[in-house]
Coordinates of C-alpha atoms in Angstrom, one line a residue:
M580 CA 22.9 -6.5 -6.9
V581 CA 20.7 -3.4 -6.9
A582 CA 19.1 -2.6 -3.5
Y583 CA 15.3 -2.7 -3.5
L584 CA 12.5 -2.5 -0.9
E585 CA 11.7 -6.0 0.1
H586 CA 9.0 -5.2 2.7
A587 CA 7.4 -2.5 4.9
N588 CA 6.1 -3.3 8.3
I589 CA 2.9 -1.7 9.5
T590 CA 1.0 -1.9 12.7
V591 CA -2.7 -2.0 12.0
P592 CA -5.8 -2.1 14.1
D593 CA -7.3 -5.0 12.1
I594 CA -5.1 -7.4 10.1
D595 CA -8.0 -9.1 8.4
A596 CA -9.3 -5.7 7.1
A597 CA -5.8 -4.8 5.9
I598 CA -5.5 -8.2 4.1
A599 CA -8.9 -7.6 2.4
F600 CA -7.8 -4.1 1.1
L601 CA -4.6 -5.5 -0.3
K602 CA -6.3 -8.5 -1.9
V603 CA -8.6 -5.9 -3.7
V604 CA -5.6 -4.1 -5.0
E605 CA -3.9 -7.3 -6.1
P606 CA -5.9 -10.4 -6.0
D607 CA -2.8 -12.6 -6.6
F608 CA -1.2 -11.5 -3.3
V609 CA -0.9 -14.4 -0.9
V610 CA -0.6 -14.5 2.8
R611 CA 2.9 -16.0 3.2
H612 CA 2.6 -16.4 6.9
D613 CA 0.0 -15.6 9.6
A614 CA 0.7 -16.3 13.3
T615 CA -0.2 -15.3 16.7
P616 CA 2.5 -16.8 18.9
E617 CA 1.4 -17.7 22.4
G618 CA 1.3 -14.7 24.7
S619 CA 2.1 -12.3 21.8
Y620 CA 0.4 -10.3 19.1
R621 CA -0.7 -11.5 15.7
W622 CA 1.4 -10.7 12.6
C623 CA 1.4 -11.8 9.0
H624 CA 3.2 -11.3 5.6
I625 CA 1.1 -10.6 2.5
G626 CA 2.5 -10.1 -1.1
T627 CA 4.6 -12.0 -3.5
D628 CA 7.9 -14.0 -3.2
Q629 CA 9.9 -10.8 -3.9
T630 CA 8.0 -8.1 -2.0
Y631 CA 5.4 -8.0 0.7
I632 CA 3.8 -6.0 3.5
A633 CA 4.4 -7.2 7.1
L634 CA 1.2 -6.5 9.1
Q635 CA 1.1 -6.7 12.8
E636 CA -1.2 -5.9 15.7
P637 CA 0.0 -3.5 18.4
H638 CA 2.1 -5.1 21.1
L639 CA 0.0 -6.4 23.9
D640 CA 1.2 -3.9 26.4
S641 CA 0.7 -0.9 24.2
N642 CA -2.0 1.7 24.1
P643 CA -2.4 2.3 20.3
K644 CA -3.4 5.8 19.0
H645 CA -5.3 6.5 15.7
V646 CA -3.2 6.8 12.6
G647 CA -1.5 10.1 12.1
R648 CA -2.5 12.8 9.7
P649 CA -0.7 12.1 6.4
Y650 CA 1.6 14.9 5.3
K651 CA 1.0 16.8 8.6
D652 CA 2.4 14.4 11.3
Y653 CA 5.7 12.5 11.3
G654 CA 5.5 9.0 9.8
V655 CA 4.7 7.3 6.5
N656 CA 2.3 9.3 4.3
H657 CA 1.6 6.4 1.9
L658 CA 2.9 3.3 0.3
G659 CA 2.8 2.9 -3.5
W660 CA 2.0 -0.2 -5.5
V661 CA 2.6 -0.6 -9.3
V662 CA -0.2 -2.3 -11.0
E663 CA -0.7 -3.4 -14.7
D664 CA -4.3 -2.0 -15.0
L665 CA -5.2 1.0 -12.8
S666 CA -8.8 1.2 -14.1
T667 CA -9.5 -2.4 -13.0
V668 CA -7.9 -1.8 -9.6
V669 CA -9.9 1.4 -9.1
E670 CA -13.2 -0.3 -10.1
R671 CA -12.5 -3.0 -7.5
L672 CA -11.7 -0.4 -4.8
E673 CA -14.8 1.5 -5.5
A674 CA -16.9 -1.6 -5.7
H675 CA -15.6 -2.4 -2.1
G676 CA -16.4 1.1 -0.9
Y677 CA -12.8 2.3 -0.3
R678 CA -12.4 6.1 -0.1
K679 CA -10.5 7.9 -2.8
G680 CA -7.5 10.0 -1.6
I681 CA -5.9 13.1 -3.1
P682 CA -6.5 14.0 -6.7
V683 CA -3.6 13.7 -9.2
E684 CA -2.5 15.7 -12.2
P685 CA -2.4 13.9 -15.6
H686 CA 0.9 12.6 -16.6
P687 CA 1.9 11.4 -20.1
H688 CA 3.7 8.2 -18.9
R689 CA 1.9 7.1 -15.8
R690 CA -1.6 7.1 -14.2
R691 CA -2.1 7.2 -10.5
A692 CA -4.8 7.1 -7.8
Y693 CA -4.8 7.3 -4.1
Y694 CA -7.1 5.4 -1.8
Y695 CA -7.6 4.9 2.0
D696 CA -8.0 1.5 3.6
A697 CA -10.4 0.8 6.5
A698 CA -7.8 1.9 9.0
G699 CA -7.2 5.3 7.3
F700 CA -3.9 4.5 5.7
E701 CA -3.3 6.0 2.3
W702 CA -2.1 3.9 -0.6
E703 CA -0.8 5.2 -4.0
I704 CA -1.7 2.9 -7.0
V705 CA 0.5 3.5 -10.1
E706 CA 0.2 2.2 -13.7
Y707 CA 3.2 3.1 -15.9
L708 CA 2.4 3.7 -19.5
S709 CA 6.0 3.5 -20.6
D710 CA 8.8 1.0 -19.8
R711 CA 11.4 3.9 -20.0
A712 CA 12.5 5.1 -16.6
E713 CA 13.3 8.5 -17.9
E714 CA 9.7 8.8 -19.0
Q715 CA 8.2 7.2 -15.9
H716 CA 10.0 9.6 -13.6
V717 CA 9.4 13.0 -15.4
Y718 CA 8.5 15.5 -12.7
P719 CA 6.6 18.7 -13.1
S720 CA 8.9 21.8 -13.3
G721 CA 8.9 24.0 -10.4

């Protein structure tokens, strides 16, 4: 078996807003579980049978801070999702008013776009134009 990333766990200020963003990126994502155990914080899993995002509210006894500055503070800068049709996903994100992230250079074998969700987390959306890994993962020289 080859190792793969099954899930990422993210503490968010608003689970419903995070679910809404992810459903815009991939309408077929399902909420696999959503719970608020008595005396605890809410958490959920959204995605597919193979991969998902675990979303959770801050622990009840915490004093959460705003999201860090991507690429400047320690922590996750962005998470990337592979999609079949980037143009359609971008149209949906724009129609829902999500803010575009960093610009990207053209690439012969992939298209990418970065968007911020309502909490300020950055997400990379990728469409591969080739099935060949050696083409998908060509990096600029330098």
